[in-house]
Amino acid sequence: MDKYQQIKRIFEAHQDPCQAIKMAHYMRDQFIFYGIPTKSRKVLTRPLIKEEKQQAMIDWAFLDQCYQDEHREFQYLVCDYLDALKKYLCYEDLSHIRTYLVTRSWWDTTDALDLVVGSLGLRDKRVNDLMLAWSTDENIWLRRVAIDHQLLRKEKTDTELLEKILVNQWGSQEFFINKAVGWILRDYSKTDPDWVRAFISRHETKMHPLSIREESKYL
């Protein structure tokens, strides 16, 4: 039995139909769930991920198989896997991650993968140009990753890149974009509030009110 079938059997053995309905409803009934909570899912998949880390390489065939499964827990497994093995990623792997971001897309998987992309960006500066390109893409989830891939970087934040990416969002009425703009600025305000205040001063007239409201929490 291959890895995918092993995990599928484990998920099926721990499914909770009542919880599955609640989880699907929370995601606006866009996805099918087994009904396995995050903590339980990570416990169930921990042995697999531990073994994969020992292999020190990404099994893309396995991840592709998982991502194609209709159950949302499999997409979450892919995100957990990539986060655990992110140090083995290279720039060329971003084409795979891009496919995941534009497939079965919603905020949950997007937000789980943005820091995976961001960690690679700290090691390979080619990611900067790619994030600039994604920041103007028609796909809102690629734009959201471009906006938030520097979350939690603190002093390592590339503010020149950040400003360019954010300016590319002016005029957007998309909730998930304007929310993300607010989040990244709010996060960075904990490191450099003066920079964020100056940014607001420069761009406030073009910023969406939602972004301003989100970013101002710590100012």
PDB file of C-alpha atoms in Angstrom:
ATOM      1  CA  MET A   1       0.000   0.000   0.000  1.00  0.00           C
ATOM      2  CA  ASP A   2       1.456   3.384  -1.001  1.00  0.00           C
ATOM      3  CA  LYS A   3       1.692   6.420   1.290  1.00  0.00           C
ATOM      4  CA  TYR A   4      -1.414   8.068  -0.082  1.00  0.00           C
ATOM      5  CA  GLN A   5      -3.552   4.988   0.471  1.00  0.00           C
ATOM      6  CA  GLN A   6      -2.132   4.550   3.966  1.00  0.00           C
ATOM      7  CA  ILE A   7      -3.084   8.087   4.940  1.00  0.00           C
ATOM      8  CA  LYS A   8      -6.470   7.772   3.289  1.00  0.00           C
ATOM      9  CA  ARG A   9      -7.190   4.659   5.330  1.00  0.00           C
ATOM     10  CA  ILE A  10      -6.122   6.475   8.526  1.00  0.00           C
ATOM     11  CA  PHE A  11      -8.299   9.493   7.747  1.00  0.00           C
ATOM     12  CA  GLU A  12     -11.287   7.298   6.951  1.00  0.00           C
ATOM     13  CA  ALA A  13     -10.863   5.438  10.241  1.00  0.00           C
ATOM     14  CA  HIS A  14     -10.961   8.718  12.180  1.00  0.00           C
ATOM     15  CA  GLN A  15     -13.641  10.591  10.259  1.00  0.00           C
ATOM     16  CA  ASP A  16     -16.443  12.346  12.111  1.00  0.00           C
ATOM     17  CA  PRO A  17     -19.467  13.029   9.865  1.00  0.00           C
ATOM     18  CA  CYS A  18     -21.006  15.564  12.255  1.00  0.00           C
ATOM     19  CA  GLN A  19     -17.782  17.512  12.561  1.00  0.00           C
ATOM     20  CA  ALA A  20     -17.293  17.255   8.806  1.00  0.00           C
ATOM     21  CA  ILE A  21     -20.549  19.131   8.227  1.00  0.00           C
ATOM     22  CA  LYS A  22     -19.469  21.894  10.609  1.00  0.00           C
ATOM     23  CA  MET A  23     -16.039  22.202   9.017  1.00  0.00           C
ATOM     24  CA  ALA A  24     -17.519  22.338   5.527  1.00  0.00           C
ATOM     25  CA  HIS A  25     -20.005  24.988   6.601  1.00  0.00           C
ATOM     26  CA  TYR A  26     -17.192  27.106   8.066  1.00  0.00           C
ATOM     27  CA  MET A  27     -15.550  27.014   4.643  1.00  0.00           C
ATOM     28  CA  ARG A  28     -18.812  28.029   2.964  1.00  0.00           C
ATOM     29  CA  ASP A  29     -19.450  24.450   1.826  1.00  0.00           C
ATOM     30  CA  GLN A  30     -16.768  24.648  -0.841  1.00  0.00           C
ATOM     31  CA  PHE A  31     -14.937  21.500   0.263  1.00  0.00           C
ATOM     32  CA  ILE A  32     -15.605  18.007   1.563  1.00  0.00           C
ATOM     33  CA  PHE A  33     -14.106  17.113   4.956  1.00  0.00           C
ATOM     34  CA  TYR A  34     -13.477  13.971   6.940  1.00  0.00           C
ATOM     35  CA  GLY A  35     -14.195  16.040  10.028  1.00  0.00           C
ATOM     36  CA  ILE A  36     -10.759  15.638  11.615  1.00  0.00           C
ATOM     37  CA  PRO A  37      -9.675  18.663  13.722  1.00  0.00           C
ATOM     38  CA  THR A  38      -6.281  20.221  13.078  1.00  0.00           C
ATOM     39  CA  LYS A  39      -4.625  18.902  16.234  1.00  0.00           C
ATOM     40  CA  SER A  40      -5.838  15.355  15.640  1.00  0.00           C
ATOM     41  CA  ARG A  41      -4.865  15.457  11.968  1.00  0.00           C
ATOM     42  CA  LYS A  42      -1.319  16.491  12.818  1.00  0.00           C
ATOM     43  CA  VAL A  43      -1.018  13.684  15.342  1.00  0.00           C
ATOM     44  CA  LEU A  44      -2.222  11.179  12.751  1.00  0.00           C
ATOM     45  CA  THR A  45       0.197  12.370  10.075  1.00  0.00           C
ATOM     46  CA  ARG A  46       3.196  13.007  12.322  1.00  0.00           C
ATOM     47  CA  PRO A  47       4.825   9.581  11.723  1.00  0.00           C
ATOM     48  CA  LEU A  48       4.634  10.063   7.961  1.00  0.00           C
ATOM     49  CA  ILE A  49       6.102  13.559   8.068  1.00  0.00           C
ATOM     50  CA  LYS A  50       8.849  12.441  10.444  1.00  0.00           C
ATOM     51  CA  GLU A  51       9.809   9.683   8.027  1.00  0.00           C
ATOM     52  CA  GLU A  52       9.717  12.077   5.075  1.00  0.00           C
ATOM     53  CA  LYS A  53      12.044  14.504   6.860  1.00  0.00           C
ATOM     54  CA  GLN A  54      14.552  11.701   7.220  1.00  0.00           C
ATOM     55  CA  GLN A  55      14.490  11.249   3.441  1.00  0.00           C
ATOM     56  CA  ALA A  56      15.565  14.904   3.106  1.00  0.00           C
ATOM     57  CA  MET A  57      13.696  15.422  -0.156  1.00  0.00           C
ATOM     58  CA  ILE A  58      10.226  16.413  -1.342  1.00  0.00           C
ATOM     59  CA  ASP A  59       8.030  13.646  -2.755  1.00  0.00           C
ATOM     60  CA  TRP A  60       6.081  15.724  -5.260  1.00  0.00           C
ATOM     61  CA  ALA A  61       4.281  12.738  -6.761  1.00  0.00           C
ATOM     62  CA  PHE A  62       2.834  11.950  -3.341  1.00  0.00           C
ATOM     63  CA  LEU A  63       1.899  15.569  -2.697  1.00  0.00           C
ATOM     64  CA  ASP A  64       0.230  15.891  -6.088  1.00  0.00           C
ATOM     65  CA  GLN A  65      -1.808  12.782  -5.356  1.00  0.00           C
ATOM     66  CA  CYS A  66      -2.857  14.192  -1.996  1.00  0.00           C
ATOM     67  CA  TYR A  67      -3.779  17.587  -3.390  1.00  0.00           C
ATOM     68  CA  GLN A  68      -6.056  16.029  -5.976  1.00  0.00           C
ATOM     69  CA  ASP A  69      -8.116  14.294  -3.291  1.00  0.00           C
ATOM     70  CA  GLU A  70     -11.496  15.912  -2.745  1.00  0.00           C
ATOM     71  CA  HIS A  71     -11.165  15.884   1.056  1.00  0.00           C
ATOM     72  CA  ARG A  72      -9.767  19.102   2.474  1.00  0.00           C
ATOM     73  CA  GLU A  73      -7.645  17.304   5.055  1.00  0.00           C
ATOM     74  CA  PHE A  74      -5.406  16.126   2.221  1.00  0.00           C
ATOM     75  CA  GLN A  75      -4.702  19.682   1.116  1.00  0.00           C
ATOM     76  CA  TYR A  76      -3.894  20.498   4.741  1.00  0.00           C
ATOM     77  CA  LEU A  77      -1.512  17.545   4.829  1.00  0.00           C
ATOM     78  CA  VAL A  78       0.327  18.942   1.813  1.00  0.00           C
ATOM     79  CA  CYS A  79       0.685  22.284   3.588  1.00  0.00           C
ATOM     80  CA  ASP A  80       1.931  20.626   6.788  1.00  0.00           C
ATOM     81  CA  TYR A  81       4.382  18.517   4.795  1.00  0.00           C
ATOM     82  CA  LEU A  82       5.840  21.486   2.919  1.00  0.00           C
ATOM     83  CA  ASP A  83       6.157  23.508   6.101  1.00  0.00           C
ATOM     84  CA  ALA A  84       8.015  20.655   7.794  1.00  0.00           C
ATOM     85  CA  LEU A  85      10.359  20.117   4.836  1.00  0.00           C
ATOM     86  CA  LYS A  86      10.666  23.707   3.630  1.00  0.00           C
ATOM     87  CA  LYS A  87      14.443  23.782   3.996  1.00  0.00           C
ATOM     88  CA  TYR A  88      14.647  21.259   1.154  1.00  0.00           C
ATOM     89  CA  LEU A  89      12.725  23.467  -1.261  1.00  0.00           C
ATOM     90  CA  CYS A  90      14.444  25.226  -4.145  1.00  0.00           C
ATOM     91  CA  TYR A  91      13.331  28.043  -6.408  1.00  0.00           C
ATOM     92  CA  GLU A  92      12.212  25.671  -9.149  1.00  0.00           C
ATOM     93  CA  ASP A  93       9.759  24.053  -6.718  1.00  0.00           C
ATOM     94  CA  LEU A  94       7.667  27.219  -6.669  1.00  0.00           C
ATOM     95  CA  SER A  95       5.962  26.121  -9.868  1.00  0.00           C
ATOM     96  CA  HIS A  96       4.546  23.183  -7.915  1.00  0.00           C
ATOM     97  CA  ILE A  97       3.473  25.402  -5.050  1.00  0.00           C
ATOM     98  CA  ARG A  98       1.871  27.819  -7.483  1.00  0.00           C
ATOM     99  CA  THR A  99      -0.248  24.980  -8.830  1.00  0.00           C
ATOM    100  CA  TYR A 100      -1.471  24.226  -5.316  1.00  0.00           C
ATOM    101  CA  LEU A 101      -2.241  27.882  -4.676  1.00  0.00           C
ATOM    102  CA  VAL A 102      -4.487  28.169  -7.725  1.00  0.00           C
ATOM    103  CA  THR A 103      -6.152  24.771  -7.203  1.00  0.00           C
ATOM    104  CA  ARG A 104      -8.975  24.308  -4.678  1.00  0.00           C
ATOM    105  CA  SER A 105      -8.071  27.820  -3.562  1.00  0.00           C
ATOM    106  CA  TRP A 106      -9.219  29.510  -0.387  1.00  0.00           C
ATOM    107  CA  TRP A 107      -7.669  31.490   2.449  1.00  0.00           C
ATOM    108  CA  ASP A 108      -6.878  28.421   4.568  1.00  0.00           C
ATOM    109  CA  THR A 109      -4.362  26.791   2.231  1.00  0.00           C
ATOM    110  CA  THR A 110      -3.091  30.128   0.954  1.00  0.00           C
ATOM    111  CA  ASP A 111      -2.240  31.307   4.451  1.00  0.00           C
ATOM    112  CA  ALA A 112      -0.631  27.966   5.261  1.00  0.00           C
ATOM    113  CA  LEU A 113       1.727  28.264   2.302  1.00  0.00           C
ATOM    114  CA  ASP A 114       2.697  31.940   2.384  1.00  0.00           C
ATOM    115  CA  LEU A 115       5.435  31.452   4.980  1.00  0.00           C
ATOM    116  CA  VAL A 116       6.700  28.393   3.104  1.00  0.00           C
ATOM    117  CA  VAL A 117       7.231  30.675   0.124  1.00  0.00           C
ATOM    118  CA  GLY A 118       8.646  33.355   2.403  1.00  0.00           C
ATOM    119  CA  SER A 119      11.240  31.047   3.935  1.00  0.00           C
ATOM    120  CA  LEU A 120      12.558  30.236   0.477  1.00  0.00           C
ATOM    121  CA  GLY A 121      12.673  33.950  -0.294  1.00  0.00           C
ATOM    122  CA  LEU A 122      15.176  34.459   2.504  1.00  0.00           C
ATOM    123  CA  ARG A 123      17.489  31.937   0.835  1.00  0.00           C
ATOM    124  CA  ASP A 124      16.968  32.813  -2.815  1.00  0.00           C
ATOM    125  CA  LYS A 125      16.538  36.440  -3.859  1.00  0.00           C
ATOM    126  CA  ARG A 126      14.967  35.400  -7.162  1.00  0.00           C
ATOM    127  CA  VAL A 127      11.791  34.956  -5.146  1.00  0.00           C
ATOM    128  CA  ASN A 128      11.562  38.749  -4.773  1.00  0.00           C
ATOM    129  CA  ASP A 129      10.948  39.282  -8.485  1.00  0.00           C
ATOM    130  CA  LEU A 130       8.483  36.408  -8.537  1.00  0.00           C
ATOM    131  CA  MET A 131       6.529  37.948  -5.661  1.00  0.00           C
ATOM    132  CA  LEU A 132       6.401  41.247  -7.525  1.00  0.00           C
ATOM    133  CA  ALA A 133       4.959  39.389 -10.499  1.00  0.00           C
ATOM    134  CA  TRP A 134       2.450  37.551  -8.318  1.00  0.00           C
ATOM    135  CA  SER A 135       1.424  40.853  -6.729  1.00  0.00           C
ATOM    136  CA  THR A 136      -0.196  41.908 -10.002  1.00  0.00           C
ATOM    137  CA  ASP A 137      -1.575  38.515 -11.002  1.00  0.00           C
ATOM    138  CA  GLU A 138      -5.280  38.186 -11.753  1.00  0.00           C
ATOM    139  CA  ASN A 139      -5.465  35.359  -9.224  1.00  0.00           C
ATOM    140  CA  ILE A 140      -6.195  36.911  -5.832  1.00  0.00           C
ATOM    141  CA  TRP A 141      -4.591  34.035  -3.916  1.00  0.00           C
ATOM    142  CA  LEU A 142      -1.228  34.519  -5.610  1.00  0.00           C
ATOM    143  CA  ARG A 143      -1.501  38.205  -4.799  1.00  0.00           C
ATOM    144  CA  ARG A 144      -2.337  37.390  -1.178  1.00  0.00           C
ATOM    145  CA  VAL A 145       0.768  35.211  -0.876  1.00  0.00           C
ATOM    146  CA  ALA A 146       2.889  37.964  -2.409  1.00  0.00           C
ATOM    147  CA  ILE A 147       1.533  40.418   0.166  1.00  0.00           C
ATOM    148  CA  ASP A 148       1.969  38.211   3.220  1.00  0.00           C
ATOM    149  CA  HIS A 149       5.020  36.084   2.393  1.00  0.00           C
ATOM    150  CA  GLN A 150       7.155  38.343   4.625  1.00  0.00           C
ATOM    151  CA  LEU A 151       4.996  37.861   7.720  1.00  0.00           C
ATOM    152  CA  LEU A 152       7.023  37.363  10.923  1.00  0.00           C
ATOM    153  CA  ARG A 153      10.313  38.385   9.294  1.00  0.00           C
ATOM    154  CA  LYS A 154      10.741  41.298  11.706  1.00  0.00           C
ATOM    155  CA  GLU A 155      14.123  42.978  11.053  1.00  0.00           C
ATOM    156  CA  LYS A 156      14.660  40.806   7.971  1.00  0.00           C
ATOM    157  CA  THR A 157      11.681  42.391   6.206  1.00  0.00           C
ATOM    158  CA  ASP A 158      12.561  43.870   2.823  1.00  0.00           C
ATOM    159  CA  THR A 159      10.577  47.091   3.153  1.00  0.00           C
ATOM    160  CA  GLU A 160      11.354  48.271  -0.376  1.00  0.00           C
ATOM    161  CA  LEU A 161       9.862  45.062  -1.759  1.00  0.00           C
ATOM    162  CA  LEU A 162       6.952  45.253   0.662  1.00  0.00           C
ATOM    163  CA  GLU A 163       6.049  48.778  -0.399  1.00  0.00           C
ATOM    164  CA  LYS A 164       6.164  47.912  -4.098  1.00  0.00           C
ATOM    165  CA  ILE A 165       3.887  44.913  -3.557  1.00  0.00           C
ATOM    166  CA  LEU A 166       1.401  46.865  -1.461  1.00  0.00           C
ATOM    167  CA  VAL A 167       1.233  49.797  -3.857  1.00  0.00           C
ATOM    168  CA  ASN A 168       0.237  47.307  -6.550  1.00  0.00           C
ATOM    169  CA  GLN A 169      -2.946  46.618  -4.567  1.00  0.00           C
ATOM    170  CA  TRP A 170      -4.318  50.171  -4.489  1.00  0.00           C
ATOM    171  CA  GLY A 171      -7.807  50.338  -5.907  1.00  0.00           C
ATOM    172  CA  SER A 172      -8.651  46.736  -5.093  1.00  0.00           C
ATOM    173  CA  GLN A 173     -12.075  46.094  -3.592  1.00  0.00           C
ATOM    174  CA  GLU A 174     -11.262  42.449  -2.874  1.00  0.00           C
ATOM    175  CA  PHE A 175     -11.752  41.660   0.829  1.00  0.00           C
ATOM    176  CA  PHE A 176      -8.994  39.041   1.003  1.00  0.00           C
ATOM    177  CA  ILE A 177      -6.481  41.420  -0.561  1.00  0.00           C
ATOM    178  CA  ASN A 178      -7.277  44.416   1.614  1.00  0.00           C
ATOM    179  CA  LYS A 179      -7.300  42.239   4.727  1.00  0.00           C
ATOM    180  CA  ALA A 180      -3.867  40.861   3.833  1.00  0.00           C
ATOM    181  CA  VAL A 181      -2.472  44.363   3.335  1.00  0.00           C
ATOM    182  CA  GLY A 182      -3.613  45.266   6.825  1.00  0.00           C
ATOM    183  CA  TRP A 183      -2.174  42.086   8.327  1.00  0.00           C
ATOM    184  CA  ILE A 184       1.329  42.477   6.938  1.00  0.00           C
ATOM    185  CA  LEU A 185       1.504  46.120   8.019  1.00  0.00           C
ATOM    186  CA  ARG A 186       0.122  45.317  11.455  1.00  0.00           C
ATOM    187  CA  ASP A 187       2.700  42.558  11.849  1.00  0.00           C
ATOM    188  CA  TYR A 188       5.589  44.779  10.784  1.00  0.00           C
ATOM    189  CA  SER A 189       4.377  47.628  12.998  1.00  0.00           C
ATOM    190  CA  LYS A 190       5.479  45.529  15.985  1.00  0.00           C
ATOM    191  CA  THR A 191       9.043  45.727  14.633  1.00  0.00           C
ATOM    192  CA  ASP A 192       9.176  49.204  13.106  1.00  0.00           C
ATOM    193  CA  PRO A 193       6.093  51.299  13.918  1.00  0.00           C
ATOM    194  CA  ASP A 194       7.732  54.451  12.551  1.00  0.00           C
ATOM    195  CA  TRP A 195       8.115  52.886   9.103  1.00  0.00           C
ATOM    196  CA  VAL A 196       4.471  51.819   9.096  1.00  0.00           C
ATOM    197  CA  ARG A 197       3.303  55.270  10.210  1.00  0.00           C
ATOM    198  CA  ALA A 198       5.351  56.846   7.434  1.00  0.00           C
ATOM    199  CA  PHE A 199       3.928  54.351   4.950  1.00  0.00           C
ATOM    200  CA  ILE A 200       0.393  55.259   5.978  1.00  0.00           C
ATOM    201  CA  SER A 201       1.224  58.950   5.674  1.00  0.00           C
ATOM    202  CA  ARG A 202       2.446  58.412   2.116  1.00  0.00           C
ATOM    203  CA  HIS A 203      -0.427  56.218   0.951  1.00  0.00           C
ATOM    204  CA  GLU A 204      -3.448  56.720   3.202  1.00  0.00           C
ATOM    205  CA  THR A 205      -5.591  58.375   0.532  1.00  0.00           C
ATOM    206  CA  LYS A 206      -5.224  55.327  -1.720  1.00  0.00           C
ATOM    207  CA  MET A 207      -5.602  52.632   0.931  1.00  0.00           C
ATOM    208  CA  HIS A 208      -8.806  50.737   1.564  1.00  0.00           C
ATOM    209  CA  PRO A 209     -10.406  51.524   4.964  1.00  0.00           C
ATOM    210  CA  LEU A 210     -10.240  47.829   5.899  1.00  0.00           C
ATOM    211  CA  SER A 211      -6.463  47.819   5.450  1.00  0.00           C
ATOM    212  CA  ILE A 212      -6.070  50.946   7.570  1.00  0.00           C
ATOM    213  CA  ARG A 213      -8.267  49.523  10.303  1.00  0.00           C
ATOM    214  CA  GLU A 214      -6.328  46.242  10.407  1.00  0.00           C
ATOM    215  CA  GLU A 215      -2.868  47.795  10.359  1.00  0.00           C
ATOM    216  CA  SER A 216      -3.546  50.367  13.081  1.00  0.00           C
ATOM    217  CA  LYS A 217      -4.051  47.887  15.922  1.00  0.00           C
ATOM    218  CA  TYR A 218      -0.576  48.326  17.438  1.00  0.00           C
ATOM    219  CA  LEU A 219       0.050  51.944  16.435  1.00  0.00           C
TER     220      LEU A 219
END
